[in-house]
PDB file of C-alpha atoms and ligand atoms in Angstrom:
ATOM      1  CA  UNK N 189     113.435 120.437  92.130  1.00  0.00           C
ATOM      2  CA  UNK N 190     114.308 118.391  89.142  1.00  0.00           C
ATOM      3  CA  UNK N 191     111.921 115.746  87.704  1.00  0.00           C
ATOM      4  CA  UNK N 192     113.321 113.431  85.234  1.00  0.00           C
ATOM      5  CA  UNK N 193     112.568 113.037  81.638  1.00  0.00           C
ATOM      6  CA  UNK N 194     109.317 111.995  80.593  1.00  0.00           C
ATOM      7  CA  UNK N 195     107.399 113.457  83.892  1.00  0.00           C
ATOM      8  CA  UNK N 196     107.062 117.246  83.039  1.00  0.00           C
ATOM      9  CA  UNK N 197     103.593 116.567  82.525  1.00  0.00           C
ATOM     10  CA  UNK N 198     103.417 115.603  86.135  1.00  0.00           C
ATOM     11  CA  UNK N 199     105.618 118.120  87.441  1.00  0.00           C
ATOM     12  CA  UNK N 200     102.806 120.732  85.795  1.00  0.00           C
ATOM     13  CA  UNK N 201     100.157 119.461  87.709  1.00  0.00           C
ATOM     14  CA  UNK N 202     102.141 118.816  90.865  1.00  0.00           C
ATOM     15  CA  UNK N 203     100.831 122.598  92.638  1.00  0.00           C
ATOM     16  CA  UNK N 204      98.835 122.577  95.945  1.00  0.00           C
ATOM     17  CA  UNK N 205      95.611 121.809  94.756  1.00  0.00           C
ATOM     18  CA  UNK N 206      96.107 119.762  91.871  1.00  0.00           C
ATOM     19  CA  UNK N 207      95.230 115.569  92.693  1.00  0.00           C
ATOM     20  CA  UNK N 208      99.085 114.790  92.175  1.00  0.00           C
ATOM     21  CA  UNK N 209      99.180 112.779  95.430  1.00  0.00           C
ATOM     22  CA  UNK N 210      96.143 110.979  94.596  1.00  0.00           C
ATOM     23  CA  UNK N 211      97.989 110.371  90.909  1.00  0.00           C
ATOM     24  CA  UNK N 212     100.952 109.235  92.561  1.00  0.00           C
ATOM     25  CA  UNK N 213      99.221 106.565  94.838  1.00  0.00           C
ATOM     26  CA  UNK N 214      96.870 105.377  92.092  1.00  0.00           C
ATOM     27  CA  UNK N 215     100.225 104.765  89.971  1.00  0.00           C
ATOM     28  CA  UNK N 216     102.285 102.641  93.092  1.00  0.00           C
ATOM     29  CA  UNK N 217      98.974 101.539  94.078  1.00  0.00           C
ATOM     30  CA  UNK N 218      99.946  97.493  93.088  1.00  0.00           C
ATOM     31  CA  UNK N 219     103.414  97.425  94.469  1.00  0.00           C
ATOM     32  CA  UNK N 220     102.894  99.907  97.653  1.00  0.00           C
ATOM     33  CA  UNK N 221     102.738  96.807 100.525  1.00  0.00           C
ATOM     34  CA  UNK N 222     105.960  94.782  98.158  1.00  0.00           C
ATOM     35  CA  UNK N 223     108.121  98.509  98.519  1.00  0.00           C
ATOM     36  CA  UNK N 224     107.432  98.604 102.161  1.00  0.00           C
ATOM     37  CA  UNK N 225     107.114  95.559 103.484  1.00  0.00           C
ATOM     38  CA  UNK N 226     109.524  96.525 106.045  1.00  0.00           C
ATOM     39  CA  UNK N 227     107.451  98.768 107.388  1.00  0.00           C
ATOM     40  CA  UNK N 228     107.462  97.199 111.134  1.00  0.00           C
ATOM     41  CA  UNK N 229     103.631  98.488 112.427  1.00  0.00           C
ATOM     42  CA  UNK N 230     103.903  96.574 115.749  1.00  0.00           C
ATOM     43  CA  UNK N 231     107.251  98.250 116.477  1.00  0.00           C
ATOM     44  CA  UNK N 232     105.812 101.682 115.534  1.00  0.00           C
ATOM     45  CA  UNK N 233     102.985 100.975 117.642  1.00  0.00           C
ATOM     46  CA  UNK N 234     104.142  99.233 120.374  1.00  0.00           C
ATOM     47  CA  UNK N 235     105.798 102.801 120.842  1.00  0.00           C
ATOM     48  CA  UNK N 236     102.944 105.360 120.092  1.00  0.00           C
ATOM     49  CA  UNK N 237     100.047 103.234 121.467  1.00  0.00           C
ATOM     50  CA  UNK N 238     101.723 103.756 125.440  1.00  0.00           C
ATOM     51  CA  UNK N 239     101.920 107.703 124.607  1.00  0.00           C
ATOM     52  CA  UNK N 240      98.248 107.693 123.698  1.00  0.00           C
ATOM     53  CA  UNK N 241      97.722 105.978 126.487  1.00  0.00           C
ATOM     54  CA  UNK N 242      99.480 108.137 129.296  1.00  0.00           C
ATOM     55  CA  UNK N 243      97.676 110.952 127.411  1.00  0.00           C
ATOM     56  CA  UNK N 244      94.269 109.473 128.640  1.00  0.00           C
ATOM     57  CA  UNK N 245      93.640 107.163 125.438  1.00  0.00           C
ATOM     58  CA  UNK N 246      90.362 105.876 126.378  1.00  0.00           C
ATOM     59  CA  UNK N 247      87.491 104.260 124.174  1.00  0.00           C
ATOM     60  CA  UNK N 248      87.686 102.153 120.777  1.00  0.00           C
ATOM     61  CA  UNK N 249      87.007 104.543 118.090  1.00  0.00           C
ATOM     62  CA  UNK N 250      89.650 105.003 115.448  1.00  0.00           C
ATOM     63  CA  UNK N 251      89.464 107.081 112.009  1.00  0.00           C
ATOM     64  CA  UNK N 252      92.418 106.535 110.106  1.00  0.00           C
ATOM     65  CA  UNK N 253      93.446 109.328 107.627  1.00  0.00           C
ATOM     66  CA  UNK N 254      95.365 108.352 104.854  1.00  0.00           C
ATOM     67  CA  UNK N 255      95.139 104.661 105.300  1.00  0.00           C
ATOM     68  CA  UNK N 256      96.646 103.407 101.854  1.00  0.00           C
ATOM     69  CA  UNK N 257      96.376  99.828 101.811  1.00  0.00           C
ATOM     70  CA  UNK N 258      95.114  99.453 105.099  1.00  0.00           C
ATOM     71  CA  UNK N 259      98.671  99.173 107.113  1.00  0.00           C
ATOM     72  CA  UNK N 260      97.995 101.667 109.699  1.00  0.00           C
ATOM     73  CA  UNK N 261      94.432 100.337 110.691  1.00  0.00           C
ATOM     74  CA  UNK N 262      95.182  96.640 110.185  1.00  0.00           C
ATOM     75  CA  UNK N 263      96.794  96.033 113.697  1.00  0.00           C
ATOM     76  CA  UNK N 264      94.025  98.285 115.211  1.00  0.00           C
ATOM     77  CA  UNK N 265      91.580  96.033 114.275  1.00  0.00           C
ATOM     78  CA  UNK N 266      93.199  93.054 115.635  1.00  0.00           C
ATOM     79  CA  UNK N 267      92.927  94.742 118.902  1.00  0.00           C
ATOM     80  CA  UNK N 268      89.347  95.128 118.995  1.00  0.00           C
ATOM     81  CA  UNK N 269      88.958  99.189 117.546  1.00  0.00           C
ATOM     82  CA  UNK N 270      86.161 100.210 115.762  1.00  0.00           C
ATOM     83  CA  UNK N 271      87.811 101.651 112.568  1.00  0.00           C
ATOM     84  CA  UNK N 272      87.343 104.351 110.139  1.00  0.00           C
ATOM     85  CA  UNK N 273      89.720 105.043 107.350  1.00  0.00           C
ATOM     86  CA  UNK N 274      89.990 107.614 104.182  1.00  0.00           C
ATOM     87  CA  UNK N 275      92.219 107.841 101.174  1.00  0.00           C
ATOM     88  CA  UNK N 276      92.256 110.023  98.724  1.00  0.00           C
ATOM     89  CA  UNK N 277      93.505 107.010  96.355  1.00  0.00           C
ATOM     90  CA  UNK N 278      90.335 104.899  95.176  1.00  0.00           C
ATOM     91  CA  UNK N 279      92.959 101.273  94.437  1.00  0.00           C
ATOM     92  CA  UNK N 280      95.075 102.218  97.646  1.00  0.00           C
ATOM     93  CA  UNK N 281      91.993 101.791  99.411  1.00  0.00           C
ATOM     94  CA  UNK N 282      90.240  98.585  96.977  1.00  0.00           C
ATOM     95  CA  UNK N 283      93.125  97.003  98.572  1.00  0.00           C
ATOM     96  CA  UNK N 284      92.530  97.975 102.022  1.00  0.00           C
ATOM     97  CA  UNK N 285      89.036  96.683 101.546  1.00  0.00           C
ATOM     98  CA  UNK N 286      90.625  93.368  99.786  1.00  0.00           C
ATOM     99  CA  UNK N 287      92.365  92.829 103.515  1.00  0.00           C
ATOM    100  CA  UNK N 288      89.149  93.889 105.605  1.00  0.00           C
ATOM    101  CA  UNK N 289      86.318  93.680 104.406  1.00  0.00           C
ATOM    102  CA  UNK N 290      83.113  94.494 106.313  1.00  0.00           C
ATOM    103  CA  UNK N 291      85.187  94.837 109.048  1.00  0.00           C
ATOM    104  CA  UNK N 292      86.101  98.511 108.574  1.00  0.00           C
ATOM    105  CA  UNK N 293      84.113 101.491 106.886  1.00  0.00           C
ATOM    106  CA  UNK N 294      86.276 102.768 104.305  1.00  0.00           C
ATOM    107  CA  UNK N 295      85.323 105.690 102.441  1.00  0.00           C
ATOM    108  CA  UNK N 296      87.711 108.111  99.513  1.00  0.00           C
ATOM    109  CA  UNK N 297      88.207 111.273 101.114  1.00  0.00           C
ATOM    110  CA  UNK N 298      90.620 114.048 100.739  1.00  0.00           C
ATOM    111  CA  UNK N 299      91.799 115.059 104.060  1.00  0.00           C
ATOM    112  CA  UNK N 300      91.774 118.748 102.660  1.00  0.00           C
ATOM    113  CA  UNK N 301      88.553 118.555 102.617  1.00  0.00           C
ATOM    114  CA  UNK N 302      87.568 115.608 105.032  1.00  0.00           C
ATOM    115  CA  UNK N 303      84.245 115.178 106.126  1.00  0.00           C
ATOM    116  CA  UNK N 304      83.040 114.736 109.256  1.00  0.00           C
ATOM    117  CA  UNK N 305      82.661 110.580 109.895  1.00  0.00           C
ATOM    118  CA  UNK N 306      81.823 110.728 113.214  1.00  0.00           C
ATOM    119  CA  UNK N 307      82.997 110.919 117.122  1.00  0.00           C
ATOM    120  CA  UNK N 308      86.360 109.250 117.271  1.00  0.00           C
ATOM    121  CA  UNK N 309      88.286 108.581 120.169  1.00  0.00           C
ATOM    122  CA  UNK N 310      91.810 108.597 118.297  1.00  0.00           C
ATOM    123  CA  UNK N 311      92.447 109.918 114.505  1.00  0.00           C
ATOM    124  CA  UNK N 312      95.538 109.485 113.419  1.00  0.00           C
ATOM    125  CA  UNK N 313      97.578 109.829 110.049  1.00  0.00           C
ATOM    126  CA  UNK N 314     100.332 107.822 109.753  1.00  0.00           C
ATOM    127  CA  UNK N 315     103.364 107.075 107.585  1.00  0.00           C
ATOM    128  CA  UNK N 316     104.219 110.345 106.249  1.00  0.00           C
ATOM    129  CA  UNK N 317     100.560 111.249 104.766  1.00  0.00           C
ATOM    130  CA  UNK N 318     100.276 114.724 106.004  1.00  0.00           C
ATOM    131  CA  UNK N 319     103.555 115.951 103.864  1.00  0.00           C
ATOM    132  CA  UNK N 320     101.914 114.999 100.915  1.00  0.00           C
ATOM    133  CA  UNK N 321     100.355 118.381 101.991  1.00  0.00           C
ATOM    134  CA  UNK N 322     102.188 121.047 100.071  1.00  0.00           C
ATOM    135  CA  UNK N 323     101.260 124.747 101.760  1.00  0.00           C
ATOM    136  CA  UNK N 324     100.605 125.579 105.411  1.00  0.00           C
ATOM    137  CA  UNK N 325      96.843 126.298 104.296  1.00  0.00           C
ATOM    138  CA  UNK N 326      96.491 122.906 102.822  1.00  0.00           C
ATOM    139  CA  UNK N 327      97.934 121.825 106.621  1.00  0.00           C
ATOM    140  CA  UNK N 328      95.223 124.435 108.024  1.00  0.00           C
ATOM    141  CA  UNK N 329      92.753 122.616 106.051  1.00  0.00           C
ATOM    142  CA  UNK N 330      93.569 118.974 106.707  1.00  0.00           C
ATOM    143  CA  UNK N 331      94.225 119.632 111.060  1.00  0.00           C
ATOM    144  CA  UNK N 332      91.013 121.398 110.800  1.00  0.00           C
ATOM    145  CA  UNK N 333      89.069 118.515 109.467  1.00  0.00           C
ATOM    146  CA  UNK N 334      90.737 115.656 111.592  1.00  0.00           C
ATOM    147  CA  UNK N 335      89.735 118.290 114.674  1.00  0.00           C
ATOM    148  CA  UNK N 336      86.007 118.497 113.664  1.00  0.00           C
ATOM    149  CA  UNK N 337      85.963 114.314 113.806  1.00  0.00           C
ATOM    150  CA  UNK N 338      87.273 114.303 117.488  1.00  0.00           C
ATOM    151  CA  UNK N 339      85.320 112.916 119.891  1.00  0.00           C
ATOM    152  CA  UNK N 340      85.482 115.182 123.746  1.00  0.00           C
ATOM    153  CA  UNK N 341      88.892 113.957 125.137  1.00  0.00           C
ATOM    154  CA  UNK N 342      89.657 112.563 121.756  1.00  0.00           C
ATOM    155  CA  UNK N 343      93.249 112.118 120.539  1.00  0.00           C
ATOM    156  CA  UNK N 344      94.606 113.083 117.384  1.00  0.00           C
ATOM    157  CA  UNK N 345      98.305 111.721 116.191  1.00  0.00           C
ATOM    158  CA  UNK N 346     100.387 112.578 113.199  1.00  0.00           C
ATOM    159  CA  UNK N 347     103.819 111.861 112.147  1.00  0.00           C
ATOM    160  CA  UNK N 348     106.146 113.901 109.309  1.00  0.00           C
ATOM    161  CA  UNK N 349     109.459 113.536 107.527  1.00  0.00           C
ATOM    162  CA  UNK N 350     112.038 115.375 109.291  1.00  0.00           C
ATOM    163  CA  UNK N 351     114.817 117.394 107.514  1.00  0.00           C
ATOM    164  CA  UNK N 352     117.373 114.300 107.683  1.00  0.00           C
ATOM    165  CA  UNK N 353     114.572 112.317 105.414  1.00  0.00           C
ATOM    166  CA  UNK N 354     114.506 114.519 102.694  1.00  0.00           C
ATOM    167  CA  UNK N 355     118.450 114.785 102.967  1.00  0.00           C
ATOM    168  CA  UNK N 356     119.040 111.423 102.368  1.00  0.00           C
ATOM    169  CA  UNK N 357     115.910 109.107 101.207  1.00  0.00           C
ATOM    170  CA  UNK N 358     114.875 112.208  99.068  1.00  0.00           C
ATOM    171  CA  UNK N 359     118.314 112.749  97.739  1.00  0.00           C
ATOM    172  CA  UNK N 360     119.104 108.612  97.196  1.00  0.00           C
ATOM    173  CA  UNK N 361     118.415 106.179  95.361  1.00  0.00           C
ATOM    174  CA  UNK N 362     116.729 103.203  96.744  1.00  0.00           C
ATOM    175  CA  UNK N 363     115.876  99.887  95.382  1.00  0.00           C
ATOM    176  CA  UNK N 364     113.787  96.567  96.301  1.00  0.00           C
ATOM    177  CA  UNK N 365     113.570  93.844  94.558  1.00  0.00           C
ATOM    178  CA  UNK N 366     110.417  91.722  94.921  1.00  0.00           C
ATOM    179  CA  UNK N 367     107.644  89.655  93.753  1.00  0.00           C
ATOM    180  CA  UNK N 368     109.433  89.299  90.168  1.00  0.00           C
ATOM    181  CA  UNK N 369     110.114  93.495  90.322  1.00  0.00           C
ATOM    182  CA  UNK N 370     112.345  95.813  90.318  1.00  0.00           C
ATOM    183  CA  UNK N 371     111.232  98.697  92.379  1.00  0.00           C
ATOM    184  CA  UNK N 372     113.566 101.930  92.173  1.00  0.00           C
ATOM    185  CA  UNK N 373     113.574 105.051  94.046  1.00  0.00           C
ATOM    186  CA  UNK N 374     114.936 107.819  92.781  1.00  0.00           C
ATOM    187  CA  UNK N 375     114.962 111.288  94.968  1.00  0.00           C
ATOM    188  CA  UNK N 376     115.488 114.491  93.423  1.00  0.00           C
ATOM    189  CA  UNK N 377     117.011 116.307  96.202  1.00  0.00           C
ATOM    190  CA  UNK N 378     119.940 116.846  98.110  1.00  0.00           C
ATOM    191  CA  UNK N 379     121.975 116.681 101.356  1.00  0.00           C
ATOM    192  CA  UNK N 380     121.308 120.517 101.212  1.00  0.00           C
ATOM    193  CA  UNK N 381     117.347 120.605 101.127  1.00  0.00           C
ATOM    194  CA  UNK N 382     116.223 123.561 103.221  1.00  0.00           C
ATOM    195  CA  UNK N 383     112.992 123.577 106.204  1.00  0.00           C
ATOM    196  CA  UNK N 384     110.260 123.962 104.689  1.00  0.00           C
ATOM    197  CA  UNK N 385     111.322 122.632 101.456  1.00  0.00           C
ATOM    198  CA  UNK N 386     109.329 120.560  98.454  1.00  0.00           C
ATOM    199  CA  UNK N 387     111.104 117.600  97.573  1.00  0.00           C
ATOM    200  CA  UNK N 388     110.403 114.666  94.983  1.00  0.00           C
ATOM    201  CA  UNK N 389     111.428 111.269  93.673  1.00  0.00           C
ATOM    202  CA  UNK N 390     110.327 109.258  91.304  1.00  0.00           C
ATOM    203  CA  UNK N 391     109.247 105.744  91.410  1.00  0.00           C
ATOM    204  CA  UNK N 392     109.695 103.164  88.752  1.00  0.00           C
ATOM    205  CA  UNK N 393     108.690  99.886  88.180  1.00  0.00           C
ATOM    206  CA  UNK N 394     110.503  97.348  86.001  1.00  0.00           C
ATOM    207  CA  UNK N 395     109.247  93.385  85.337  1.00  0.00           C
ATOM    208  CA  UNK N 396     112.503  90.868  84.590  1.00  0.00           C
ATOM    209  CA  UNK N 397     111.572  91.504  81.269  1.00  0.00           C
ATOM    210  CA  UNK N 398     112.737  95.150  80.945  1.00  0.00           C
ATOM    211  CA  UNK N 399     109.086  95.994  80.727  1.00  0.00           C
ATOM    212  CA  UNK N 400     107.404  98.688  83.013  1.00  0.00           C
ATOM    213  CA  UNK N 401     104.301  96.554  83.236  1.00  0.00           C
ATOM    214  CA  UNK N 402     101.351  97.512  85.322  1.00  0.00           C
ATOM    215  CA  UNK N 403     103.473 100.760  86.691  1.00  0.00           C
ATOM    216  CA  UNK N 404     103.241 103.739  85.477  1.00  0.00           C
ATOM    217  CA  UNK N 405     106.997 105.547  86.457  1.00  0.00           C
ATOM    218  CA  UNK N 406     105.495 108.799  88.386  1.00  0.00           C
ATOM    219  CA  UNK N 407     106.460 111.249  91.054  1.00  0.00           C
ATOM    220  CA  UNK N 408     106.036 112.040  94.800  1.00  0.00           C
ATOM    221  CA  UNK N 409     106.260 114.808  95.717  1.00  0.00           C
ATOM    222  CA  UNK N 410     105.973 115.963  99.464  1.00  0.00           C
ATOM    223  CA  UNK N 411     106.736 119.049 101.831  1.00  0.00           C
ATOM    224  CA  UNK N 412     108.656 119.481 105.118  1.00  0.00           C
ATOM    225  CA  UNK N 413     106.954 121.085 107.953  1.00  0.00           C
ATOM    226  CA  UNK N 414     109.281 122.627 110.353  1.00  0.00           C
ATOM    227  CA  UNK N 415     108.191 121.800 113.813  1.00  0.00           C
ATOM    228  CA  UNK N 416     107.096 125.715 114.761  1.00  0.00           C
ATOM    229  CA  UNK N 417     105.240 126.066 111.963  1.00  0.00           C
ATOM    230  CA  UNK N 418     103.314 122.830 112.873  1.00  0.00           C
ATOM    231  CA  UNK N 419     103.012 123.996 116.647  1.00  0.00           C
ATOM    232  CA  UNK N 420     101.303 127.224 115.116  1.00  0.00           C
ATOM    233  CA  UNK N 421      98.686 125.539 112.915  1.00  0.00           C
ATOM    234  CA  UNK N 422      97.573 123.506 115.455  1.00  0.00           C
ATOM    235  CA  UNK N 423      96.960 126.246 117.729  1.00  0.00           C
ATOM    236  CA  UNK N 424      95.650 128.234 114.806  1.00  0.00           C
ATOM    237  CA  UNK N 425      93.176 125.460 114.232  1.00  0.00           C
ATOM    238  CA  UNK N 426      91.949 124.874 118.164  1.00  0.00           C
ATOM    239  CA  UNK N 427      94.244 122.185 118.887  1.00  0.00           C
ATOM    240  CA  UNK N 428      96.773 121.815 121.739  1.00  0.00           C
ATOM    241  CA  UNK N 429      99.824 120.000 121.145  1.00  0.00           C
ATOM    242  CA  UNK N 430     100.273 117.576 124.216  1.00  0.00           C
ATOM    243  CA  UNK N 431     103.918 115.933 123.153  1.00  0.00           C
ATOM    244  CA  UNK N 432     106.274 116.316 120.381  1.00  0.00           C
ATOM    245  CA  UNK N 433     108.418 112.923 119.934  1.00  0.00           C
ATOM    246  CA  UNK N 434     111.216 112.387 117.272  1.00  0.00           C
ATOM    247  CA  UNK N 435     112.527 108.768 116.028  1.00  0.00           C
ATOM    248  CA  UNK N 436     114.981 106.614 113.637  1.00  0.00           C
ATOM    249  CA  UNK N 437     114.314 103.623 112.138  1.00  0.00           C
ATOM    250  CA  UNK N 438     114.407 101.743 115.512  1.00  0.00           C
ATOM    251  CA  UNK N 439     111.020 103.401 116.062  1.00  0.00           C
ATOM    252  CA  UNK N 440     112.567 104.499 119.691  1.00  0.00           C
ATOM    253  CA  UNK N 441     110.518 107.492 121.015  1.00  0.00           C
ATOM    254  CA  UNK N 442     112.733 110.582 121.475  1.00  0.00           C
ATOM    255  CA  UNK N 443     112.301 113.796 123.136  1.00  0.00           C
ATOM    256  CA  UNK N 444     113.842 116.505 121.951  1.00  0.00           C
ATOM    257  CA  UNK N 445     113.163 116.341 118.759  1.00  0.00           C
ATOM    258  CA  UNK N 446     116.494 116.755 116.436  1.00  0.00           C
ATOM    259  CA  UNK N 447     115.490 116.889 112.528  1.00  0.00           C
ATOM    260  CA  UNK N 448     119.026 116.210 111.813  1.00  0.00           C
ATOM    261  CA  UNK N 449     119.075 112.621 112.502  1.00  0.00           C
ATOM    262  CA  UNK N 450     116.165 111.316 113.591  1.00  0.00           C
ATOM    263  CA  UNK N 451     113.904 110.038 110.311  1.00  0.00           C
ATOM    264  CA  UNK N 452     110.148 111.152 112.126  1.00  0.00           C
ATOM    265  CA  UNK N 453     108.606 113.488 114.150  1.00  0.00           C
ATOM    266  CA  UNK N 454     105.638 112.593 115.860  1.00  0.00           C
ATOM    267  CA  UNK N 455     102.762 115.077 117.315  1.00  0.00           C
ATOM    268  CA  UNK N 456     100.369 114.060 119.602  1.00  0.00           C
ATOM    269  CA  UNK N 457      97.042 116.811 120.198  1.00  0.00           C
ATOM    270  CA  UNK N 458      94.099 116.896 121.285  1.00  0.00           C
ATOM    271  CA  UNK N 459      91.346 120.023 121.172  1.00  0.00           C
ATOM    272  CA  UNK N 460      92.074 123.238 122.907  1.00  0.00           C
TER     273      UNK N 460
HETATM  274  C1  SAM S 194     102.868 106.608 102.606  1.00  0.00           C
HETATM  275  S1  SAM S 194     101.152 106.226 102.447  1.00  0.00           S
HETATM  276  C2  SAM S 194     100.722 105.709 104.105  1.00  0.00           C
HETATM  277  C3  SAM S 194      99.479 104.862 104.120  1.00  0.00           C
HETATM  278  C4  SAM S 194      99.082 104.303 105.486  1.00  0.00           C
HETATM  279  N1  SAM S 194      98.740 105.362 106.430  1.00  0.00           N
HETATM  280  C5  SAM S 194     100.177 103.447 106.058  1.00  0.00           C
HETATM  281  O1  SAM S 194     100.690 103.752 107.145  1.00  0.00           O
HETATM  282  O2  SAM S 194     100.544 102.437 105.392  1.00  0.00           O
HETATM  283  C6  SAM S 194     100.421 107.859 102.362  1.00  0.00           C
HETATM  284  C7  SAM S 194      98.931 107.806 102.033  1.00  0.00           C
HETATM  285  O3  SAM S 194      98.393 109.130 102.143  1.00  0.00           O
HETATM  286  C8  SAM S 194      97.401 109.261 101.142  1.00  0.00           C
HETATM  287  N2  SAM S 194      97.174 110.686 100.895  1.00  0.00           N
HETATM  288  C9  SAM S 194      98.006 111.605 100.381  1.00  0.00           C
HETATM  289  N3  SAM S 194      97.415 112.809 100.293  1.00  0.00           N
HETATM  290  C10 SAM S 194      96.150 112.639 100.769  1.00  0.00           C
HETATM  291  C11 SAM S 194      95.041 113.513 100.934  1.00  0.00           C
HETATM  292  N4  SAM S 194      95.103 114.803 100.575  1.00  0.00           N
HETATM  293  N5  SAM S 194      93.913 113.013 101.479  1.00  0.00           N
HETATM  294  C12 SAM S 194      93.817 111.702 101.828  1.00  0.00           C
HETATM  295  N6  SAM S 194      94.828 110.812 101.669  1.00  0.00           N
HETATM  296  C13 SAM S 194      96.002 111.284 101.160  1.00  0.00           C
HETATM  297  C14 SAM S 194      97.974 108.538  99.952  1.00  0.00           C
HETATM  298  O4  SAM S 194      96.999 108.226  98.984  1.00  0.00           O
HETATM  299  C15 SAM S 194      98.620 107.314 100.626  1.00  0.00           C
HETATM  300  O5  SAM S 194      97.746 106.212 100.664  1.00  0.00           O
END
């Protein structure tokens, strides 16, 4: 994959491993919520919370994984759940803390190597953390760990990039303009990327000035997990895979899956 000029240094240190993802959030860290604020959460839940539920969803306990700015947690706390959240990205999380305060117990964590909170009825990793993940051990790893903080009957709920994600918001660019910014961007790939494939793009940041400002231009880079290679690391890891749900941008649950043009796949487990 190409990475443009200037970020070789980043490319270098971008190898399973390395804390690229944790660079890359620290870096987008103060315009993450302006970039996404279309993000509809209560459409995306009003969708997965009724799965959970027919799956026997019971209890109040959440531990988000990968939390960012607090996003995926924030409409779980207006409804009364006891939350939990890791990042691996100390200002992705100040800013989480910024929105909640006491309210939720917030704690950096890599979910590589995630520690055991607790009991929780429901962990979940939303929004495309888990391809930040770049080997199927560093999946092993991270499955394993959400599995030790389940709770008997507990829930666990991920979603990935599918193939048509990396084909076309990996291979385009893409560019918002807000809060005085100019937010760009820039995939590396192609309309040819291949399962299983790393893909990047680069982010930049530009004030009306011309000036790069507070952002430092950087890379994400991310993995596709084909759906039987996720179906055998979760049985690899002691985990059952209850439902297997694929989406576009309408948030629409789907079933069967088709990576070609729906944007997410959703799994829903719980332990074997
Ligand atoms: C696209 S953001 C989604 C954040 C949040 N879940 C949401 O829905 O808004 C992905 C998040 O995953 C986090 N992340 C990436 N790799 C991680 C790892 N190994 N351990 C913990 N968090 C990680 C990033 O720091 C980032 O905050």
């Amino acid at each position: 994959m190409n990475v443009g000029p200037g970020l070789e240094g980043v490319q270098a240190a971008a190898e399973p491993g390395s804390e690229w993802a944790e660079r890359a959030y620290e870096a987008i860290a103060p315009v993450y919520d302006d970039f996404t604020a279309h993000h509809n959460y209560e459409l995306w839940l009003g969708e997965l919370l009724p799965q959970l539920r027919r799956h026997g969803l019971s209890g109040r306990r959440l531990l988000d994984v990968g939390c960012g700015t607090g996003k995926s947690f924030l409409p779980m706390l207006a409804r009364g759940w006891d939350v939990t959240a890791c990042d691996i990205s100390p200002s992705m999380l100040e800013l989480a803390r910024d929105k909640a305060g006491d309210a939720a117990k917030l704690s950096v964590a890599d979910m590589r190597e995630l520690p055991v909170f607790g009991e929780f009825d429901l962990v979940w990793a939303l929004d495309d953390a888990v391809n930040y993940l770049l080997s199927a051990q560093e999946l092993h790893d991270a499955l394993s760990g959400m599995r030790a903080n389940l709770a008997p009957g507990g829930l666990l709920l991920f979603d990935l990039n599918t193939l048509q994600t990396y084909r076309t918001f990996f291979a385009d660019t893409e560019t918002v303009e807000r809060g005085g910014r100019r937010l760009v961007w820039r995939g590396q790939g192609s309309s040819e990327v291949a399962p299983g494939s790393v893909c990047e793009a680069r982010f930049e940041a530009e004030a009306p000035d011309g000036e790069t400002g507070d952002v430092e231009t950087h890379v994400h880079r991310q993995r596709h997990f084909p759906e039987a290679e996720v179906l055998n690391t979760l049985t690899a890891t002691g985990l059952e895979c209850l439902d297997v749900f694929g989406h576009g941008h309408d948030a629409v649950l789907k079933q069967p899956l088709d990576e070609l043009t729906h944007s997410k796949v959703i799994y829903i487990a719980r332990r074997a």
